[in-house]
Tab-separated table of C-alpha atoms (C1' of nucleotides) in Angstrom:
chain	number	residue	atom	x	y	z
A	2	UNK	CA	136.951	77.778	-125.293
A	3	UNK	CA	134.751	74.812	-126.375
A	4	UNK	CA	135.986	75.313	-129.779
A	5	UNK	CA	139.347	75.911	-129.592
A	6	UNK	CA	139.703	72.718	-127.512
A	7	UNK	CA	137.061	70.418	-130.145
A	8	UNK	CA	139.732	71.370	-132.712
A	9	UNK	CA	142.414	69.317	-130.500
A	10	UNK	CA	140.889	67.164	-128.340
A	11	UNK	CA	140.507	64.320	-130.647
A	12	UNK	CA	144.812	64.544	-131.818
A	13	UNK	CA	145.280	64.713	-127.953
A	14	UNK	CA	142.973	61.855	-126.847
A	15	UNK	CA	144.146	59.408	-129.903
A	16	UNK	CA	147.934	60.232	-128.689
A	17	UNK	CA	146.949	58.974	-125.125
A	18	UNK	CA	144.772	55.820	-125.984
A	19	UNK	CA	147.585	54.838	-128.327
A	20	UNK	CA	150.141	55.450	-125.960
A	21	UNK	CA	148.364	53.757	-122.941
A	22	UNK	CA	148.296	50.817	-125.618
A	23	UNK	CA	152.146	50.786	-126.484
A	24	UNK	CA	153.006	51.547	-122.195
A	25	UNK	CA	150.961	48.546	-121.521
A	26	UNK	CA	152.735	46.219	-124.173
A	27	UNK	CA	155.981	47.870	-122.444
A	28	UNK	CA	154.663	46.668	-118.669
A	29	UNK	CA	154.056	43.408	-120.294
A	30	UNK	CA	157.440	42.448	-121.065
A	31	UNK	CA	158.943	44.091	-118.018
A	32	UNK	CA	162.744	43.734	-117.463
A	33	UNK	CA	164.878	41.108	-115.880
A	34	UNK	CA	166.384	41.310	-112.600
A	35	UNK	CA	168.534	38.815	-110.746
A	36	UNK	CA	167.074	37.617	-107.240
A	37	UNK	CA	170.202	36.398	-106.411
A	38	UNK	CA	171.930	39.502	-107.035
A	39	UNK	CA	169.255	41.126	-104.921
A	40	UNK	CA	169.414	38.784	-102.091
A	41	UNK	CA	172.858	39.115	-101.772
A	42	UNK	CA	173.231	42.468	-101.640
A	43	UNK	CA	170.607	43.493	-99.635
A	44	UNK	CA	172.462	41.000	-97.019
A	45	UNK	CA	175.791	43.018	-97.563
A	46	UNK	CA	174.084	45.974	-96.866
A	47	UNK	CA	172.133	45.149	-93.840
A	48	UNK	CA	175.547	43.815	-92.506
A	49	UNK	CA	177.103	47.387	-93.093
A	50	UNK	CA	173.881	49.031	-91.401
A	51	UNK	CA	174.342	47.173	-88.615
A	52	UNK	CA	177.980	47.914	-88.298
A	53	UNK	CA	177.125	51.909	-89.039
A	54	UNK	CA	174.432	51.687	-86.732
A	55	UNK	CA	176.570	50.088	-83.534
A	56	UNK	CA	178.903	52.491	-83.984
A	57	UNK	CA	176.242	55.480	-83.312
A	58	UNK	CA	174.854	53.582	-80.621
A	59	UNK	CA	178.415	53.038	-78.642
A	60	UNK	CA	179.163	56.274	-79.007
A	61	UNK	CA	178.983	59.389	-76.234
A	62	UNK	CA	176.824	61.753	-79.029
A	63	UNK	CA	173.738	58.647	-78.020
A	64	UNK	CA	174.092	58.194	-75.168
A	65	UNK	CA	173.586	61.635	-74.375
A	66	UNK	CA	170.571	61.661	-76.838
A	67	UNK	CA	168.682	58.190	-75.272
A	68	UNK	CA	169.454	60.191	-71.668
A	69	UNK	CA	167.553	63.494	-72.829
A	70	UNK	CA	164.787	61.729	-74.644
A	71	UNK	CA	161.545	60.160	-72.511
A	72	UNK	CA	161.309	57.455	-74.547
A	73	UNK	CA	163.776	54.960	-76.616
A	74	UNK	CA	165.443	56.889	-79.053
A	75	UNK	CA	164.925	56.153	-82.830
A	76	UNK	CA	167.482	57.507	-84.775
A	77	UNK	CA	165.604	57.554	-87.734
A	78	UNK	CA	162.923	59.732	-86.510
A	79	UNK	CA	163.596	63.304	-88.048
A	80	UNK	CA	161.334	64.504	-85.202
A	81	UNK	CA	163.341	63.450	-82.781
A	82	UNK	CA	166.655	63.997	-84.264
A	83	UNK	CA	165.640	67.963	-84.823
A	84	UNK	CA	164.590	68.126	-81.186
A	85	UNK	CA	168.048	66.131	-79.990
A	86	UNK	CA	170.140	68.758	-82.430
A	87	UNK	CA	168.604	72.149	-82.015
A	88	UNK	CA	166.512	71.884	-78.958
A	89	UNK	CA	168.739	69.918	-76.688
A	90	UNK	CA	172.139	70.363	-78.109
A	91	UNK	CA	171.112	74.211	-79.157
A	92	UNK	CA	172.680	73.715	-82.142
A	93	UNK	CA	171.469	76.070	-84.708
A	94	UNK	CA	169.891	74.614	-87.911
A	95	UNK	CA	171.104	75.329	-91.468
A	96	UNK	CA	167.712	75.940	-92.902
A	97	UNK	CA	164.061	75.497	-91.820
A	98	UNK	CA	161.493	72.500	-93.269
A	99	UNK	CA	158.434	73.900	-95.158
A	100	UNK	CA	156.646	73.989	-92.073
A	101	UNK	CA	159.265	75.906	-90.251
A	102	UNK	CA	161.179	72.802	-88.030
A	103	UNK	CA	164.611	73.079	-87.914
A	104	UNK	CA	165.768	70.806	-91.062
A	105	UNK	CA	167.314	67.371	-90.836
A	106	UNK	CA	168.329	66.779	-94.403
A	107	UNK	CA	171.469	65.619	-95.862
A	108	UNK	CA	172.905	69.723	-96.006
A	109	UNK	CA	171.461	70.130	-92.475
A	110	UNK	CA	173.824	67.743	-91.038
A	111	UNK	CA	176.590	67.433	-93.003
A	112	UNK	CA	177.506	70.982	-92.245
A	113	UNK	CA	177.411	70.813	-88.521
A	114	UNK	CA	180.842	68.591	-88.591
A	115	UNK	CA	179.842	65.799	-86.079
A	116	UNK	CA	181.159	62.421	-86.610
A	117	UNK	CA	178.308	60.201	-85.575
A	118	UNK	CA	176.212	62.469	-88.029
A	119	UNK	CA	178.137	61.438	-90.785
A	120	UNK	CA	178.111	57.855	-90.022
A	121	UNK	CA	174.040	58.359	-89.726
A	122	UNK	CA	174.167	60.017	-93.439
A	123	UNK	CA	176.289	57.087	-94.723
A	124	UNK	CA	173.712	54.731	-93.327
A	125	UNK	CA	170.553	56.461	-94.686
A	126	UNK	CA	172.315	56.297	-97.708
A	127	UNK	CA	172.768	52.439	-97.225
A	128	UNK	CA	169.075	52.618	-96.251
A	129	UNK	CA	167.684	54.546	-99.208
A	130	UNK	CA	168.882	51.710	-101.883
A	131	UNK	CA	167.907	48.872	-99.839
A	132	UNK	CA	164.849	50.130	-99.038
A	133	UNK	CA	163.226	51.752	-101.851
A	134	UNK	CA	165.318	50.106	-104.777
A	135	UNK	CA	166.343	46.311	-103.423
A	136	UNK	CA	163.542	45.825	-101.211
A	137	UNK	CA	160.862	47.903	-103.995
A	138	UNK	CA	162.206	44.898	-106.918
A	139	UNK	CA	162.390	42.300	-104.954
A	140	UNK	CA	158.438	42.658	-103.691
A	141	UNK	CA	157.112	43.388	-107.790
A	142	UNK	CA	159.109	40.782	-109.215
A	143	UNK	CA	157.628	37.867	-110.536
A	144	UNK	CA	159.462	34.612	-111.822
A	145	UNK	CA	162.591	37.061	-112.245
A	146	UNK	CA	160.915	40.038	-114.178
A	147	UNK	CA	159.781	43.422	-112.648
A	148	UNK	CA	156.885	45.098	-114.581
A	149	UNK	CA	156.875	49.063	-114.021
A	150	UNK	CA	153.776	50.422	-114.807
A	151	UNK	CA	153.230	53.382	-116.609
A	152	UNK	CA	150.693	55.478	-116.364
A	153	UNK	CA	149.062	58.750	-118.298
A	154	UNK	CA	146.852	60.376	-115.953
A	155	UNK	CA	148.223	61.653	-112.978
A	156	UNK	CA	150.531	64.528	-113.915
A	157	UNK	CA	149.546	67.490	-114.474
A	158	UNK	CA	151.761	68.768	-117.263
A	159	UNK	CA	150.864	65.692	-119.352
A	160	UNK	CA	153.858	63.786	-118.396
A	161	UNK	CA	153.687	60.207	-117.886
A	162	UNK	CA	154.478	58.853	-114.303
A	163	UNK	CA	155.842	55.384	-113.215
A	164	UNK	CA	155.422	52.768	-110.063
A	165	UNK	CA	155.505	49.843	-108.703
A	166	UNK	CA	158.516	49.967	-109.139
A	167	UNK	CA	159.197	53.287	-110.536
A	168	UNK	CA	161.305	52.788	-113.156
A	169	UNK	CA	161.828	56.956	-113.999
A	170	UNK	CA	163.872	57.463	-110.808
A	171	UNK	CA	166.935	54.657	-110.538
A	172	UNK	CA	169.705	55.935	-109.288
A	173	UNK	CA	172.161	57.154	-112.091
A	174	UNK	CA	174.418	60.126	-111.135
A	175	UNK	CA	176.029	58.984	-107.867
A	176	UNK	CA	177.904	56.147	-109.288
A	177	UNK	CA	178.243	53.730	-106.634
A	178	UNK	CA	174.435	53.928	-106.093
A	179	UNK	CA	174.198	53.503	-109.815
A	180	UNK	CA	176.499	49.996	-109.893
A	181	UNK	CA	175.298	48.742	-106.824
A	182	UNK	CA	171.067	49.515	-108.545
A	183	UNK	CA	171.900	48.747	-112.126
A	184	UNK	CA	173.433	45.817	-111.195
A	185	UNK	CA	169.959	44.089	-110.171
A	186	UNK	CA	168.500	44.805	-113.344
A	187	UNK	CA	169.178	42.795	-116.742
A	188	UNK	CA	168.217	42.181	-120.023
A	189	UNK	CA	166.894	38.945	-121.270
A	190	UNK	CA	169.045	36.157	-121.957
A	191	UNK	CA	171.450	36.474	-124.655
A	192	UNK	CA	170.046	39.771	-125.035
A	193	UNK	CA	171.546	43.982	-124.501
A	194	UNK	CA	169.824	46.637	-122.815
A	195	UNK	CA	169.463	49.861	-124.770
A	196	UNK	CA	168.902	53.362	-123.966
A	197	UNK	CA	167.751	55.879	-126.409
A	198	UNK	CA	167.624	59.562	-124.852
A	199	UNK	CA	166.949	62.660	-126.131
A	200	UNK	CA	169.455	65.272	-125.903
A	201	UNK	CA	168.173	69.246	-124.719
A	202	UNK	CA	164.055	68.125	-125.843
A	203	UNK	CA	162.935	70.572	-123.539
A	204	UNK	CA	165.113	73.253	-124.725
A	205	UNK	CA	164.487	71.818	-128.476
A	206	UNK	CA	160.880	71.976	-127.563
A	207	UNK	CA	160.684	75.248	-126.195
A	208	UNK	CA	161.876	76.852	-129.317
A	209	UNK	CA	158.370	75.818	-131.234
A	210	UNK	CA	156.527	78.252	-128.409
A	211	UNK	CA	158.953	81.483	-128.531
A	212	UNK	CA	160.833	81.103	-131.424
A	213	UNK	CA	164.329	82.901	-130.173
A	214	UNK	CA	166.580	83.679	-133.022
A	215	UNK	CA	169.441	83.388	-130.718
A	216	UNK	CA	168.663	79.981	-129.431
A	217	UNK	CA	167.632	79.277	-132.886
A	218	UNK	CA	171.002	79.470	-133.751
A	219	UNK	CA	172.446	77.415	-130.815
A	220	UNK	CA	169.918	74.750	-131.815
A	221	UNK	CA	171.014	74.702	-135.322
A	222	UNK	CA	174.511	75.061	-135.150
A	223	UNK	CA	175.038	73.090	-132.054
A	224	UNK	CA	177.368	75.823	-130.696
A	225	UNK	CA	177.870	75.226	-126.578
A	226	UNK	CA	175.799	77.730	-125.038
A	227	UNK	CA	176.757	76.353	-121.524
A	228	UNK	CA	180.659	77.198	-122.375
A	229	UNK	CA	179.339	80.669	-123.290
A	230	UNK	CA	178.008	80.871	-119.921
A	231	UNK	CA	180.702	79.747	-117.960
A	232	UNK	CA	183.027	82.073	-119.477
A	233	UNK	CA	180.670	84.962	-118.288
A	234	UNK	CA	179.976	83.479	-114.732
A	235	UNK	CA	183.429	82.679	-114.075
A	236	UNK	CA	185.107	85.430	-115.625
A	237	UNK	CA	187.469	83.264	-117.839
A	238	UNK	CA	189.788	84.598	-120.484
A	239	UNK	CA	188.865	81.719	-122.613
A	240	UNK	CA	187.487	78.704	-122.146
A	241	UNK	CA	190.011	75.200	-122.022
A	242	UNK	CA	187.673	71.873	-121.660
A	243	UNK	CA	190.835	70.207	-119.999
A	244	UNK	CA	190.647	72.543	-117.517
A	245	UNK	CA	186.857	74.489	-117.311
A	246	UNK	CA	184.854	71.436	-117.999
A	247	UNK	CA	183.624	71.170	-114.228
A	248	UNK	CA	182.892	75.127	-114.433
A	249	UNK	CA	180.667	74.189	-117.507
A	250	UNK	CA	178.804	72.004	-115.409
A	251	UNK	CA	177.813	74.152	-113.270
A	252	UNK	CA	176.635	76.362	-115.370
A	253	UNK	CA	174.447	74.528	-117.186
A	254	UNK	CA	172.942	72.900	-113.785
A	255	UNK	CA	173.220	75.791	-111.649
A	256	UNK	CA	172.481	78.453	-113.876
A	257	UNK	CA	171.175	77.754	-117.617
A	258	UNK	CA	168.619	75.373	-116.747
A	259	UNK	CA	167.212	76.638	-113.500
A	260	UNK	CA	166.971	79.978	-115.517
A	261	UNK	CA	164.770	78.557	-117.793
A	262	UNK	CA	162.473	76.809	-115.529
A	263	UNK	CA	162.357	80.652	-113.725
A	264	UNK	CA	164.709	80.430	-110.726
A	265	UNK	CA	166.767	84.034	-110.134
A	266	UNK	CA	170.053	84.706	-109.518
A	267	UNK	CA	170.026	85.066	-106.095
A	268	UNK	CA	169.165	81.163	-105.494
A	269	UNK	CA	171.647	80.460	-108.542
A	270	UNK	CA	174.416	82.045	-106.284
A	271	UNK	CA	173.597	80.307	-103.770
A	272	UNK	CA	173.585	76.921	-105.238
A	273	UNK	CA	176.769	77.868	-107.482
A	274	UNK	CA	178.682	79.105	-104.179
A	275	UNK	CA	178.300	76.428	-101.532
A	276	UNK	CA	177.323	72.893	-104.032
A	277	UNK	CA	179.663	73.842	-106.619
A	278	UNK	CA	182.445	76.242	-105.826
A	279	UNK	CA	182.920	75.237	-102.138
A	280	UNK	CA	183.015	78.575	-100.747
A	281	UNK	CA	181.725	80.546	-98.119
A	282	UNK	CA	178.680	82.824	-98.159
A	283	UNK	CA	181.130	85.621	-96.841
A	284	UNK	CA	184.037	87.397	-97.731
A	285	UNK	CA	186.574	85.157	-99.811
A	286	UNK	CA	189.945	84.807	-99.090
A	287	UNK	CA	193.064	83.634	-101.160
A	288	UNK	CA	193.099	79.336	-100.968
A	289	UNK	CA	189.648	78.723	-101.154
A	290	UNK	CA	187.162	76.338	-102.985
A	291	UNK	CA	187.497	73.633	-105.254
A	292	UNK	CA	190.578	73.654	-107.739
A	293	UNK	CA	190.533	74.890	-111.057
A	294	UNK	CA	193.349	73.982	-113.171
A	295	UNK	CA	196.691	75.104	-111.053
A	296	UNK	CA	195.138	77.451	-108.396
A	297	UNK	CA	191.881	77.953	-105.980
A	298	UNK	CA	188.343	79.250	-107.420
A	299	UNK	CA	188.470	81.463	-104.865
A	300	UNK	CA	191.702	83.420	-106.476
A	301	UNK	CA	190.233	83.156	-109.739
A	302	UNK	CA	186.930	85.468	-108.753
A	303	UNK	CA	189.492	87.762	-106.565
A	304	UNK	CA	191.533	88.426	-109.372
A	305	UNK	CA	188.475	89.563	-111.620
A	306	UNK	CA	187.021	91.961	-108.669
A	307	UNK	CA	184.916	89.676	-106.941
A	308	UNK	CA	185.719	89.177	-103.383
A	309	UNK	CA	182.420	88.546	-101.984
A	310	UNK	CA	179.403	86.411	-101.890
A	311	UNK	CA	177.480	89.572	-102.264
A	312	UNK	CA	179.327	91.040	-105.115
A	313	UNK	CA	179.367	87.350	-106.442
A	314	UNK	CA	175.837	87.892	-105.961
A	315	UNK	CA	175.527	91.040	-107.813
A	316	UNK	CA	177.515	89.618	-110.551
A	317	UNK	CA	174.877	87.068	-111.301
A	318	UNK	CA	172.183	89.415	-111.465
A	319	UNK	CA	174.238	91.290	-114.244
A	320	UNK	CA	174.228	88.423	-115.853
A	321	UNK	CA	170.854	87.271	-115.374
A	322	UNK	CA	169.817	90.672	-117.082
A	323	UNK	CA	171.877	89.853	-119.780
A	324	UNK	CA	171.122	86.620	-120.231
A	325	UNK	CA	167.127	87.308	-120.866
A	326	UNK	CA	167.865	91.308	-121.729
A	327	UNK	CA	170.708	90.718	-124.312
A	328	UNK	CA	171.146	87.152	-125.047
A	329	UNK	CA	167.341	85.670	-125.500
A	330	UNK	CA	165.158	88.430	-125.332
A	331	UNK	CA	162.664	86.962	-127.672
A	332	UNK	CA	162.447	84.254	-125.331
A	333	UNK	CA	161.979	86.594	-122.448
A	334	UNK	CA	159.209	88.333	-123.857
A	335	UNK	CA	157.250	85.010	-124.773
A	336	UNK	CA	157.328	84.332	-120.875
A	337	UNK	CA	155.473	87.404	-120.923
A	338	UNK	CA	153.050	87.291	-123.471
A	339	UNK	CA	152.024	83.655	-122.700
A	340	UNK	CA	151.836	84.399	-118.991
A	341	UNK	CA	149.343	87.327	-120.249
A	342	UNK	CA	147.554	85.427	-122.344
A	343	UNK	CA	146.662	82.683	-119.442
A	344	UNK	CA	145.770	85.465	-117.314
A	345	UNK	CA	143.725	86.825	-119.538
A	346	UNK	CA	141.803	83.257	-120.681
A	347	UNK	CA	142.408	81.286	-117.532
A	348	UNK	CA	143.753	78.016	-120.114
A	349	UNK	CA	146.040	77.792	-122.672
A	350	UNK	CA	146.314	74.914	-125.110
A	351	UNK	CA	150.087	72.965	-126.022
A	352	UNK	CA	151.244	72.238	-128.938
A	353	UNK	CA	150.315	68.705	-128.974
A	354	UNK	CA	146.642	70.151	-128.550
A	355	UNK	CA	146.282	69.587	-124.310
A	356	UNK	CA	144.257	71.597	-122.643
A	357	UNK	CA	145.906	72.978	-119.452
A	358	UNK	CA	143.614	74.746	-116.641
A	359	UNK	CA	143.441	75.489	-113.331
A	360	UNK	CA	145.710	78.124	-110.920
A	361	UNK	CA	149.212	78.055	-112.270
A	362	UNK	CA	152.061	80.276	-111.495
A	363	UNK	CA	153.980	82.151	-113.915
A	364	UNK	CA	156.580	79.605	-113.641
A	365	UNK	CA	153.860	76.974	-113.694
A	366	UNK	CA	152.431	78.350	-116.680
A	367	UNK	CA	155.329	78.754	-118.744
A	368	UNK	CA	156.769	75.148	-117.736
A	369	UNK	CA	153.997	72.721	-117.691
A	370	UNK	CA	153.260	73.419	-121.713
A	371	UNK	CA	156.985	72.469	-122.787
A	372	UNK	CA	157.235	69.896	-120.204
A	373	UNK	CA	154.223	68.149	-121.527
A	374	UNK	CA	154.942	68.579	-125.247
A	375	UNK	CA	158.324	66.915	-124.914
A	376	UNK	CA	157.113	64.199	-123.363
A	377	UNK	CA	154.624	64.170	-126.017
A	378	UNK	CA	157.089	63.807	-128.566
A	379	UNK	CA	158.778	60.795	-126.623
A	380	UNK	CA	155.250	59.332	-126.564
A	381	UNK	CA	154.450	59.640	-130.089
A	382	UNK	CA	158.213	57.933	-130.947
A	383	UNK	CA	157.351	54.987	-128.356
A	384	UNK	CA	153.997	54.265	-129.750
A	385	UNK	CA	155.823	54.313	-133.578
A	386	UNK	CA	158.554	52.063	-132.551
A	387	UNK	CA	156.097	49.606	-130.736
A	388	UNK	CA	154.208	49.358	-134.180
A	389	UNK	CA	156.671	49.168	-136.086
A	390	UNK	CA	158.769	46.728	-134.135
A	391	UNK	CA	155.388	44.672	-134.282
A	392	UNK	CA	155.056	45.210	-137.897
A	393	UNK	CA	158.386	44.112	-139.140
A	394	UNK	CA	158.321	41.092	-136.875
A	395	UNK	CA	161.339	41.747	-134.479
A	396	UNK	CA	162.080	40.545	-131.523
A	397	UNK	CA	163.929	43.745	-129.572
A	398	UNK	CA	161.320	44.877	-127.427
A	399	UNK	CA	160.752	48.123	-125.431
A	400	UNK	CA	160.446	48.185	-122.029
A	401	UNK	CA	160.111	51.470	-120.580
A	402	UNK	CA	160.048	55.239	-120.946
A	403	UNK	CA	162.282	58.146	-118.581
A	404	UNK	CA	160.450	61.321	-120.060
A	405	UNK	CA	162.923	61.749	-122.575
A	406	UNK	CA	164.512	58.582	-123.202
A	407	UNK	CA	163.173	55.095	-124.217
A	408	UNK	CA	164.868	51.727	-122.905
A	409	UNK	CA	165.258	48.828	-125.389
A	410	UNK	CA	166.013	45.149	-124.682
A	411	UNK	CA	167.706	44.147	-128.005
A	412	UNK	CA	167.806	41.391	-129.846
A	413	UNK	CA	172.021	41.241	-131.097
A	414	UNK	CA	171.090	40.626	-134.660
A	415	UNK	CA	168.954	43.304	-134.946
A	416	UNK	CA	170.947	45.907	-132.789
A	417	UNK	CA	171.902	48.252	-136.064
A	418	UNK	CA	168.305	48.030	-137.191
A	419	UNK	CA	166.821	49.066	-134.050
A	420	UNK	CA	169.372	51.705	-133.602
A	421	UNK	CA	168.694	53.036	-137.340
A	422	UNK	CA	164.847	52.953	-137.052
A	423	UNK	CA	164.518	54.514	-133.360
A	424	UNK	CA	166.719	57.436	-135.224
A	425	UNK	CA	164.659	57.720	-138.134
A	426	UNK	CA	161.666	57.737	-135.711
A	427	UNK	CA	162.954	59.878	-133.300
A	428	UNK	CA	165.109	62.504	-135.486
A	429	UNK	CA	163.097	62.616	-138.448
A	430	UNK	CA	159.649	60.632	-138.621
A	431	UNK	CA	158.630	62.629	-135.539
A	432	UNK	CA	159.073	66.083	-137.462
A	433	UNK	CA	157.154	65.251	-140.372
A	434	UNK	CA	154.424	64.430	-137.518
A	435	UNK	CA	154.582	67.612	-136.113
A	436	UNK	CA	155.722	70.051	-138.371
A	437	UNK	CA	155.579	72.722	-135.418
A	438	UNK	CA	158.832	71.299	-134.284
A	439	UNK	CA	161.043	73.840	-135.909
A	440	UNK	CA	164.787	72.701	-134.633
A	441	UNK	CA	166.503	69.567	-135.179
A	442	UNK	CA	166.084	66.564	-132.828
A	443	UNK	CA	169.516	64.718	-131.450
A	444	UNK	CA	169.508	61.046	-129.684
A	445	UNK	CA	172.303	59.915	-127.722
A	446	UNK	CA	172.377	56.151	-127.107
A	447	UNK	CA	173.951	53.792	-124.163
A	448	UNK	CA	174.601	50.332	-124.821
A	449	UNK	CA	175.278	47.286	-122.591
A	450	UNK	CA	176.823	44.323	-123.578
A	451	UNK	CA	175.186	41.364	-124.398
A	452	UNK	CA	174.081	39.651	-121.112
A	453	UNK	CA	175.606	42.411	-118.800
A	454	UNK	CA	173.359	44.073	-116.400
A	455	UNK	CA	172.162	48.115	-116.704
A	456	UNK	CA	175.282	48.711	-114.494
A	457	UNK	CA	177.744	48.069	-117.362
A	458	UNK	CA	176.007	50.767	-119.865
A	459	UNK	CA	178.396	52.613	-121.906
A	460	UNK	CA	178.417	55.654	-124.519
A	461	UNK	CA	177.132	54.238	-127.775
A	462	UNK	CA	177.998	56.437	-131.162
A	463	UNK	CA	175.563	56.251	-133.258
B	138	DG	C1'	145.221	49.635	-87.688
B	139	DG	C1'	144.688	52.575	-92.119
B	140	DA	C1'	144.127	57.659	-93.907
B	141	DA	C1'	146.742	61.452	-94.436
B	142	DC	C1'	150.417	63.749	-93.097
B	143	DT	C1'	155.874	65.701	-92.904
B	144	DC	C1'	160.283	64.955	-94.111
B	145	DG	C1'	164.194	63.380	-97.404
B	146	DC	C1'	165.874	61.990	-101.804
B	147	DC	C1'	165.669	59.186	-106.348
B	148	DA	C1'	165.081	60.669	-111.132
B	149	DC	C1'	163.751	63.804	-115.700
C	183	DA	C1'	156.015	90.421	-109.148
C	184	DA	C1'	158.287	86.363	-108.043
C	185	DA	C1'	161.630	83.561	-107.019
C	186	DC	C1'	162.940	75.978	-110.638
C	187	DG	C1'	159.390	72.431	-112.726
C	188	DT	C1'	157.180	67.204	-112.401
C	189	DG	C1'	156.635	62.519	-110.359
C	190	DG	C1'	157.041	57.885	-106.409
C	191	DC	C1'	158.206	56.165	-102.346
C	192	DG	C1'	159.697	55.035	-97.751
C	193	DA	C1'	160.074	56.159	-92.830
C	194	DG	C1'	158.103	58.036	-89.079
C	195	DT	C1'	154.165	60.049	-86.724
C	196	DT	C1'	149.132	61.522	-85.841
C	197	DC	C1'	144.824	61.095	-86.409
C	198	DC	C1'	140.434	58.717	-86.265
DNA sequence: GGAACTCGCCAC
DNA sequence: AAACGTGGCGAGTTCC
């Protein structure tokens, strides 16, 4: 083991040494925030919260809770809420927490259909934005700049982490939250924010490990795997982008990626049913669930003989078996042999030369080397870009990293050069450095107008 | 009064 | 056989 490690230790060490220096520069650069905007938004949100709180405090629901409680009720205490809902009111918890208590998360509260709880969820969402993001930025900013930290020593997969404030979990999917929070983040005066992110980086890096020929074809041709899987899951005769876009999203998020991470059909079925199709976990009737084209999704399923949740589950079991058994059998076999080798040796190396040791589950052992190496590709590019920006005496700066994406603050006169440089580094140069990367790499870009906040990001064709 | 815990939620 | 991975962080709570 010592010898195997020694062959790679210097490469791995050098990457993190150089990476630490490059990330330290990004930290030093930081990102501009509008203190004025944050204070204003923070106040607005406080106001909204106070108003919504009074709706709850004036309700029968709350008065009853306070009567039941021995001490002053704190609505934000999950423990008190759990007691009131599931012990006092004897409501049935949708699910349990890890330690066996009735859950009070969003999903659990939403399905109780209590107006006050809907208001409560609305408050919690606003509080999250204010406490974690707005207040966090304000606390961390100095002279109108935040300087998120980027570390390389905390994550067991050898990814990076970020803190004070965390640059890697800024709201994005929820449009309203995105606008509220990213509206506080700005480029330097007369600069513009540019984000370059790899498409499907982990899927592409996994190829270097498993070498599955079908996956290779998908990645080389750019054929749409998620479309193909959506056709299977939803029994479509033909995929129509105008009608079935949502279904493609669903199969991508709740089946394909879940499968790659090691999930299995029962979880996928549940997630697809409740979160995507909005169908019950029981028998399905005509006119239920989300609308697809000119009909409800339950009708689509019923037409194909899937008339209940139970039938959908076994339908997905078949698709899972087909997915691994027929579509990606080589990938499947790699998982098994990789897992066996780890069980035999007690360790493994990533393609990037990092040593993984310790107790790992089967999913851990197959996920970690991919997740780590994918990040290392990004990190190598970040180091290269830092050096080249310096070498060419450019004014544009790297300000952060989000696992498979680099965020830059770009001087507009350099925009074309920066984009060309990043494309060259991230799609070509890194493949020269690491010839084990055996599929094309692709990046996509998002750009904000000059002086506009991060909320103004738009797709930018490159 | 701080450390360590649970729970929940944001990102990839 | 097993049953999706990695973080940071806030509030509430409990322990010492």
